[in-house]
Coordinates of C-alpha atoms (C1' of nucleotides) in Angstrom, one line a residue:
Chain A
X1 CA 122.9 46.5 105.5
X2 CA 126.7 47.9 105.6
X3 CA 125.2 51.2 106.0
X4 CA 122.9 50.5 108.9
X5 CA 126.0 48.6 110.7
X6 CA 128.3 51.7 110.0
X7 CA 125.6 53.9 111.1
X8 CA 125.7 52.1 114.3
X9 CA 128.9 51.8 114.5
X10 CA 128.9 55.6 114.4
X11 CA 126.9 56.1 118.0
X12 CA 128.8 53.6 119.7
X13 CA 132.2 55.9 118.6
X14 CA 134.5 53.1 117.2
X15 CA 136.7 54.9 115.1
X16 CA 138.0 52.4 112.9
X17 CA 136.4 48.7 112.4
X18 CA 138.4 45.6 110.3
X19 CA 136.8 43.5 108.1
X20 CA 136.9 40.7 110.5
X21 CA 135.4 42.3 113.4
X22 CA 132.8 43.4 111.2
X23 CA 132.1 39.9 110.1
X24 CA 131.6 38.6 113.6
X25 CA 128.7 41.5 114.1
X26 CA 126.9 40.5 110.4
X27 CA 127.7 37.1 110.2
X28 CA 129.5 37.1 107.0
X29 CA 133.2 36.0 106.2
X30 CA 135.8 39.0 105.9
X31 CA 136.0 38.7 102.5
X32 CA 133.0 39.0 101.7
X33 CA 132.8 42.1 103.2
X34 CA 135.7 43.2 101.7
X35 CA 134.8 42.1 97.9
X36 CA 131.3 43.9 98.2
X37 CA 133.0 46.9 99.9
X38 CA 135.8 47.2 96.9
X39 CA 133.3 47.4 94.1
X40 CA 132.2 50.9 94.7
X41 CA 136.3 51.9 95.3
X42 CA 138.8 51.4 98.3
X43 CA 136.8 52.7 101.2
X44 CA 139.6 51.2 103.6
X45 CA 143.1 51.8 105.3
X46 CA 145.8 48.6 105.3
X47 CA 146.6 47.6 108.5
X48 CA 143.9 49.4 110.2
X49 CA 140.8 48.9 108.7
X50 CA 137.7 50.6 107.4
X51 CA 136.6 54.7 109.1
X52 CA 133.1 54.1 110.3
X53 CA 132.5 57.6 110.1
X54 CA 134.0 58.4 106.4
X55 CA 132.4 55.2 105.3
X56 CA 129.4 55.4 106.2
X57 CA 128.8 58.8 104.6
X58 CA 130.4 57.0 101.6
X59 CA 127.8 54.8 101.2
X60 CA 125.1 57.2 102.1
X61 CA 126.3 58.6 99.1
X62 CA 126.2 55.3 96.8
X63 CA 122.7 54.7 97.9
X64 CA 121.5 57.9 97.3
X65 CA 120.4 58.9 101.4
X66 CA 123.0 61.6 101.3
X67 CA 119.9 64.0 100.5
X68 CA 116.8 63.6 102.7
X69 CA 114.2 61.4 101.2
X70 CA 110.9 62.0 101.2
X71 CA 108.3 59.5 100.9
X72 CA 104.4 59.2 100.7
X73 CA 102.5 56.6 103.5
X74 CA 99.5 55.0 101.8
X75 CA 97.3 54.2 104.4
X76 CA 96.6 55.4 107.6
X77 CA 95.4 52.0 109.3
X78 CA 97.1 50.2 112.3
X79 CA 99.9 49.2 109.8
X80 CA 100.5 52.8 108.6
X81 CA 100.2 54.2 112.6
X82 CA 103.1 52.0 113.0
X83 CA 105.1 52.9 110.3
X84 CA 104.4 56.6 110.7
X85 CA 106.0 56.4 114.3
X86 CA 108.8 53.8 113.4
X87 CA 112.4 55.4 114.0
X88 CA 114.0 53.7 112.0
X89 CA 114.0 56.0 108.9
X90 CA 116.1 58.5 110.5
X91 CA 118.9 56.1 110.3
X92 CA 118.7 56.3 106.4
X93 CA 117.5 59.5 105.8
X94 CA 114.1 59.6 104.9
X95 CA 111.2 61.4 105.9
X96 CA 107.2 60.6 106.2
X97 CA 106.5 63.5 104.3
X98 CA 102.6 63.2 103.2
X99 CA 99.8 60.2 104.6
X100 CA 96.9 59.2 102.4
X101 CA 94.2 57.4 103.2
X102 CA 90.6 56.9 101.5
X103 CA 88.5 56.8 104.3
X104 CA 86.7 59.7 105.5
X105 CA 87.0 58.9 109.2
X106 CA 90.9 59.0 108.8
X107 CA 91.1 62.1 106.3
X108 CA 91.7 65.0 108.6
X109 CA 92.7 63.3 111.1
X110 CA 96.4 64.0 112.5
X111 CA 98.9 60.9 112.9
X112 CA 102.0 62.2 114.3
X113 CA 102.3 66.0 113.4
X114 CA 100.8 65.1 109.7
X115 CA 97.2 65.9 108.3
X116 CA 96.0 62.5 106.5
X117 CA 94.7 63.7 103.0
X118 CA 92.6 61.7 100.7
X119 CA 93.8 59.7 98.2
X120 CA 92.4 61.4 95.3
X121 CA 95.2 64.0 96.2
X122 CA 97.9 61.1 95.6
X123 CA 98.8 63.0 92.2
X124 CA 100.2 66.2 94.4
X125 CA 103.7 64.2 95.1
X126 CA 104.6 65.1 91.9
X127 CA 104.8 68.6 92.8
X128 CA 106.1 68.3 96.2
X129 CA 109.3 66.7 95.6
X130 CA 108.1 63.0 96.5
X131 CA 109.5 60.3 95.1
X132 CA 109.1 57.4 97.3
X133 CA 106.0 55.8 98.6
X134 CA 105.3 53.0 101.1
X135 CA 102.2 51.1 100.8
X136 CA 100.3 49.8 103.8
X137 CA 96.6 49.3 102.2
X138 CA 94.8 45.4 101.9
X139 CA 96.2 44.0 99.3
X140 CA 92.9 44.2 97.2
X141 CA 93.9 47.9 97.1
X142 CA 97.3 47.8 96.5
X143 CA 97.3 47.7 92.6
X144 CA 94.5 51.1 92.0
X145 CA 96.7 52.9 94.2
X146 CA 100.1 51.5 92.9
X147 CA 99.0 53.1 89.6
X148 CA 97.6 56.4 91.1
X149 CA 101.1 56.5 92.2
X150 CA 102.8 55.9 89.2
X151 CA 101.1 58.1 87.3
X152 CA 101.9 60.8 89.9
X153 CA 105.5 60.5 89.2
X154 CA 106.3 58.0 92.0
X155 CA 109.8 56.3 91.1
X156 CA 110.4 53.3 93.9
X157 CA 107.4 51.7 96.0
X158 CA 107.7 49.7 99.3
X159 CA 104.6 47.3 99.0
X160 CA 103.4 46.0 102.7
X161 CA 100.8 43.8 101.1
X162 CA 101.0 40.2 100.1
X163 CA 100.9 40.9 96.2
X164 CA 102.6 41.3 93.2
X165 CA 102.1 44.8 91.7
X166 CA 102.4 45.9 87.7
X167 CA 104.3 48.7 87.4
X168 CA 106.1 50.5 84.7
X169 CA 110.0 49.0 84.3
X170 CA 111.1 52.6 85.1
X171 CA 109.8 51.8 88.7
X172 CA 111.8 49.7 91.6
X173 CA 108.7 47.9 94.0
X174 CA 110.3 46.3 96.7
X175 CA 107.7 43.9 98.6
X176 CA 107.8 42.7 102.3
X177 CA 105.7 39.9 103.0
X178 CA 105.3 39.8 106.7
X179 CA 103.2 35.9 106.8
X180 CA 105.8 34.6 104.0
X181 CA 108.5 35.3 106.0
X182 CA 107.5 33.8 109.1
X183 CA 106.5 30.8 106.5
X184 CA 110.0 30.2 106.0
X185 CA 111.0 29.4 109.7
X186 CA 109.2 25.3 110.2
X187 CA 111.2 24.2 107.8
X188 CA 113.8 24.9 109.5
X189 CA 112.9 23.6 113.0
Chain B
X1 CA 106.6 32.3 97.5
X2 CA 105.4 29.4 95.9
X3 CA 103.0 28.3 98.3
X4 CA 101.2 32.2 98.1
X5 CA 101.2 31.9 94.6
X6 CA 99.5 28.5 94.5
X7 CA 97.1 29.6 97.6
X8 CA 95.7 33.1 95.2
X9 CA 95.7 30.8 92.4
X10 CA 93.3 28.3 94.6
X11 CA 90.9 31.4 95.2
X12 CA 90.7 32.1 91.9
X13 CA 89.9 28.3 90.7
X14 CA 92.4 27.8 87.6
X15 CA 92.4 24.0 88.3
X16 CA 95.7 24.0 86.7
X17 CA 99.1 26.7 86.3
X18 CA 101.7 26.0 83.4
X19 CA 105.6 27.4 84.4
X20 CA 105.4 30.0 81.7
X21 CA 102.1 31.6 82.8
X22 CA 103.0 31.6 86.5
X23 CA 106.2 32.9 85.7
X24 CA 104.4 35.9 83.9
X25 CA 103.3 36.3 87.2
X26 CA 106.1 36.1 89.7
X27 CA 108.4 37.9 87.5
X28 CA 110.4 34.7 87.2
X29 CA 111.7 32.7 84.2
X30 CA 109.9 29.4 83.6
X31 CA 113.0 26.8 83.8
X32 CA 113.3 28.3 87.2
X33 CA 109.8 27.4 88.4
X34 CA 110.3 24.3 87.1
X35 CA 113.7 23.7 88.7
X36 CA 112.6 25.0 92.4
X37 CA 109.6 22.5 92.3
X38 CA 111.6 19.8 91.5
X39 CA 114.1 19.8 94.0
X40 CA 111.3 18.4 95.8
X41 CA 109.8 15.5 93.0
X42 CA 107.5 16.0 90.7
X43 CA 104.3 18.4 91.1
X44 CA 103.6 18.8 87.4
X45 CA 101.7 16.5 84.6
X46 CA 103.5 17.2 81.3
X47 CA 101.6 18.8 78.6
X48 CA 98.9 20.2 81.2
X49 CA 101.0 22.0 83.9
X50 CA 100.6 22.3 87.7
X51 CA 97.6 21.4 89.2
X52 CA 96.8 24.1 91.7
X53 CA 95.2 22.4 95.0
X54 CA 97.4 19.6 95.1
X55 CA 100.8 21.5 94.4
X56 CA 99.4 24.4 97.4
X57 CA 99.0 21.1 99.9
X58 CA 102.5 19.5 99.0
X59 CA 104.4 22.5 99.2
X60 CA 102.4 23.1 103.2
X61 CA 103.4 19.5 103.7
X62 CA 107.2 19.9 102.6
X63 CA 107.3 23.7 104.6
X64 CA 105.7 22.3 107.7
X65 CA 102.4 23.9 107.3
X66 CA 100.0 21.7 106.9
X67 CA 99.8 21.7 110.8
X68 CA 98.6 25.0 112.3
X69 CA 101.5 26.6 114.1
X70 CA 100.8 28.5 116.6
X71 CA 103.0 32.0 117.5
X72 CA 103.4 33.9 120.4
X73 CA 103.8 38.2 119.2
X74 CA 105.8 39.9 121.8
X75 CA 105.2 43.5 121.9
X76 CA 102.0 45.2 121.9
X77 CA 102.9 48.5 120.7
X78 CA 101.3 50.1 117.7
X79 CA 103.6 47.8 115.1
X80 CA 102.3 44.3 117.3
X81 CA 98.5 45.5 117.1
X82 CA 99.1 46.0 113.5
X83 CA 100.3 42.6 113.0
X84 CA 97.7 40.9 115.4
X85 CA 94.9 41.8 112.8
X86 CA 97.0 41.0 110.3
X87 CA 94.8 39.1 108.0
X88 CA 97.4 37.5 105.7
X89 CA 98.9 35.0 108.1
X90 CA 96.3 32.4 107.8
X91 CA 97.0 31.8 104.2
X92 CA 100.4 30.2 105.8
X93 CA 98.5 28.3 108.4
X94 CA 99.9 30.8 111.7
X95 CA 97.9 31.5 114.6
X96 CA 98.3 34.5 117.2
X97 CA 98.4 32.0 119.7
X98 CA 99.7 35.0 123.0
X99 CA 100.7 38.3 123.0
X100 CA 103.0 39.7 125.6
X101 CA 103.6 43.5 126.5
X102 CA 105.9 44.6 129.5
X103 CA 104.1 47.8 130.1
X104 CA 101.6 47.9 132.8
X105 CA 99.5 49.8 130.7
X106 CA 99.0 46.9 128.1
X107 CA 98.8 44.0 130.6
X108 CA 95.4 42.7 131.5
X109 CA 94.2 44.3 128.1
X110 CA 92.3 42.5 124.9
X111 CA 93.8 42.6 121.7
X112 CA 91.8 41.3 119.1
X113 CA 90.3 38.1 121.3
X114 CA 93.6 38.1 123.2
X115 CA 94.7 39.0 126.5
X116 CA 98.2 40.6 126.8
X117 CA 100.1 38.7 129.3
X118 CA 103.4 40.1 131.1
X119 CA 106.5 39.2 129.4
X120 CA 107.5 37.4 132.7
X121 CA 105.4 34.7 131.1
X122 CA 107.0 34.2 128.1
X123 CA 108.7 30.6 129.9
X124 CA 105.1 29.2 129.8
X125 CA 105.2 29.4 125.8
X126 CA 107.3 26.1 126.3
X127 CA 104.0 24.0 127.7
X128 CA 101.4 25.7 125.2
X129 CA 102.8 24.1 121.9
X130 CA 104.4 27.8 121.0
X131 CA 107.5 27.3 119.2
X132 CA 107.5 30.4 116.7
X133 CA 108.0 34.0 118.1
X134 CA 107.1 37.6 116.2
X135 CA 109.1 40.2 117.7
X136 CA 107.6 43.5 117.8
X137 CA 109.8 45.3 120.2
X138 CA 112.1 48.2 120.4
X139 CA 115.7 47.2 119.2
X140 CA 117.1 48.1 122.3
X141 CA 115.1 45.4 123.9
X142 CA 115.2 42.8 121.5
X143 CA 118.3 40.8 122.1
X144 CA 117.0 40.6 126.0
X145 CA 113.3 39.5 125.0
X146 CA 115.0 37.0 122.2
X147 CA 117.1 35.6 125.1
X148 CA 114.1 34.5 127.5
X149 CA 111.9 33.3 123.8
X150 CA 115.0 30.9 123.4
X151 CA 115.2 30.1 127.0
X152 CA 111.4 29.2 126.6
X153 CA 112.1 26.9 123.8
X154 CA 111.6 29.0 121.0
X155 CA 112.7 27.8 117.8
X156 CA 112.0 30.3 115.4
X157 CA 112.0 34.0 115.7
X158 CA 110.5 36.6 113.0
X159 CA 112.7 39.9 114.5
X160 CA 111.2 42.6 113.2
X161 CA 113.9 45.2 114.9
X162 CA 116.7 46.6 113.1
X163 CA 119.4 44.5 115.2
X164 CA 120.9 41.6 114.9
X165 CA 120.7 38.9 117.4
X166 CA 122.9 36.3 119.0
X167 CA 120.9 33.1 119.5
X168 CA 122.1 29.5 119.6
X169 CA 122.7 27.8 115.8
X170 CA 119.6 25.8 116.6
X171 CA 117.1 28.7 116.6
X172 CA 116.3 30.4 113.3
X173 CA 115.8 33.9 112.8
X174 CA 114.7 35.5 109.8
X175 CA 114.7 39.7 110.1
X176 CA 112.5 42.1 108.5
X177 CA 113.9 45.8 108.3
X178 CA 111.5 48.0 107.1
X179 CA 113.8 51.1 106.9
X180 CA 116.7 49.4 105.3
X181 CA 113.8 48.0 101.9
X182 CA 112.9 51.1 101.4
X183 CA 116.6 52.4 101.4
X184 CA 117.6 50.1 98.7
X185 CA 115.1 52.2 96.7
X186 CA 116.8 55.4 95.8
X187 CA 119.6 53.5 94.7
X188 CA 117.8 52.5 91.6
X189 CA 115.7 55.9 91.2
Chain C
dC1 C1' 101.1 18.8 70.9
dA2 C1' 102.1 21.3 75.0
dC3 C1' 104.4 21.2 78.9
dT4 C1' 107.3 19.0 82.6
dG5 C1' 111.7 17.2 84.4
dT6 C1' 116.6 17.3 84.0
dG7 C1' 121.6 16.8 82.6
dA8 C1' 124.8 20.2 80.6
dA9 C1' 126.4 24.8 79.9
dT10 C1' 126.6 29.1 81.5
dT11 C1' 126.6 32.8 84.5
dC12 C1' 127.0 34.6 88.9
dC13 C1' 128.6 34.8 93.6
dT14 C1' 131.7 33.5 97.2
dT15 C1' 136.0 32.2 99.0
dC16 C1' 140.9 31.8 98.8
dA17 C1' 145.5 33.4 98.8
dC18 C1' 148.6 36.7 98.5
dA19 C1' 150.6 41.1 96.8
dG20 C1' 150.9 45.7 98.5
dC21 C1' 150.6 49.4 101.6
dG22 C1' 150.2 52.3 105.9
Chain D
dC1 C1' 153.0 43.6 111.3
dG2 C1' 148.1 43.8 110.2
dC3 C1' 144.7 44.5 107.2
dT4 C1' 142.9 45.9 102.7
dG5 C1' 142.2 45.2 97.8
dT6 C1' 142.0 41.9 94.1
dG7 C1' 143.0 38.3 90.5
dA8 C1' 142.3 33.4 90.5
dA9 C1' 139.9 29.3 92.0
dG10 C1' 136.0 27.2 93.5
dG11 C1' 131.2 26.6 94.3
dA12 C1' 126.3 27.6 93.7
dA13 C1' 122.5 29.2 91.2
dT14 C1' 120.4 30.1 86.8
dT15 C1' 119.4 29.2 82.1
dC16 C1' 119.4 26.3 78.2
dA17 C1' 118.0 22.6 75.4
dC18 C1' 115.8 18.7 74.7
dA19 C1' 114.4 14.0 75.9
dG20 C1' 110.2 12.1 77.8
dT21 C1' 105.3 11.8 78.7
dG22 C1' 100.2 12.4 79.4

DNA sequence: CACTGTGAATTCCTTCACAGCG
DNA sequence: CGCTGTGAAGGAATTCACAGTG
């Protein structure tokens, strides 16, 4: 989250940005900010503030985006058009590097400037210096191919489908629950 | 989170869920499960466990879903059509209730059963029982089609752009950044 | 007997307040 | 003088341990 704000930050040329102006932008309390920023070292100036630039290549470095990320798309349906053309990955670094799908009306097929290839070929990552995958299958399929994927070597997963997935401890799945989400808001109205 | 778990669990006709085998499957501890559900009276019989319809239908009632809310997706780019035949929102009770688009192009046409409608329109959401919004639209125009959804009486927004946005305290936005998940990823690889 | 519901203990996270520095 | 960095205080969430119940 700091990351995406500093990254911002960055295009709109601020050079410098304080704790409490930041706050206003994330809606969080200065020191907040400032306790969460101090745990990976002093990243700031006194009297001035934090250097957008400087810190946001900082915590590109924390994170791990300093190096381009590849990842694999799992499916090549209206979900995975979408996140194939979503521009938002630049802003952290990574890079749709391989689509797989299972149908043969999709496998061939071009979405974007990649070739879709089946999923039998999942276990090629490995040797193509993927480590990431995002999966945008039903969520009947999400489990056979979250294992396909571990066993090629995958180390994090993005899972798109409404499911929990069993996976080695060595792998981080992060899941995003579109419906669940939007479940949340009536409560509060 | 709950109320998906109890909904599978419905499907797969297990009259009745104890803490510790539905924390095997959230990942959870069991005092926690038993904790969250209580906040909100008891669901469970003691020495049996949860029984599974009755425990899905409270938790609707106490999120507001027992009523079918209907929501209005703004943006019909490849990212809205994706989420327009998105089959998981019935299990929270949602409807696709209008879809608005303010490209020419996407006017006048059907997606799914729907007919996109010119985001001039969005003010009529007010007088068609559409309180929730989706948005599905470039960040750079999100804050401006957030703006006329509250003006129309919006009360909740899903903002699926990586922005944030100023609305008044009484509308509740949850955002979903899909970049920014899988960026936590690496971190932990 | 198995499991829930819940006060108490613990751990974690947030906020405060201010010393210290550019 | 303004703002960061941080120990200390405060508050919230999690976990424990067990009384209570069908």
């Amino acid at each position: 989250m700091y990351l995406r704000a500093f990254s911002l930050l960055k295009t709109e040329e601020q050079p410098t940005i304080s704790s409490r102006q930041l706050a206003l932008r994330l809606h969080l309390n200065p020191p907040q900010i400032r306790k969460d920023l101090s745990y990976f070292g002093a990243f700031g100036t006194r009297g001035i503030g934090y250097p957008v630039a400087a810190t946001a290549e900082r915590l590109r470095g924390i994170l791990k985006l300093d190096v381009p990320q590849k990842a694999a798309l799992v499916g090549a349906g209206r979900l995975g058009n979408a996140i194939a053309s979503y521009p938002g990955f630049a802003t952290f670094g990574f890079e749709i590097a391989a689509i797989f799908d299972n149908a043969d009306s999709k496998i061939g097929q071009t979405v974007g400037k990649i070739v879709v290839e089946d999923t039998a070929r999942i276990g090629t990552i490995r040797n193509r210096g993927i480590h990431l995958a995002i999966l945008a299958v039903p969520a009947e399929a999400a489990q056979a191919v979250a294992d396909k994927l571990v066993a090629a070597g995958a180390k994090g997963i993005l899972n798109l489908s409404p499911c929990y997935l069993e996976v080695p401890r060595r792998v981080k799945v992060v899941t995003i629950d579109i419906a669940m989400e939007l479940g949340t808001l009536p409560y509060y109205m």
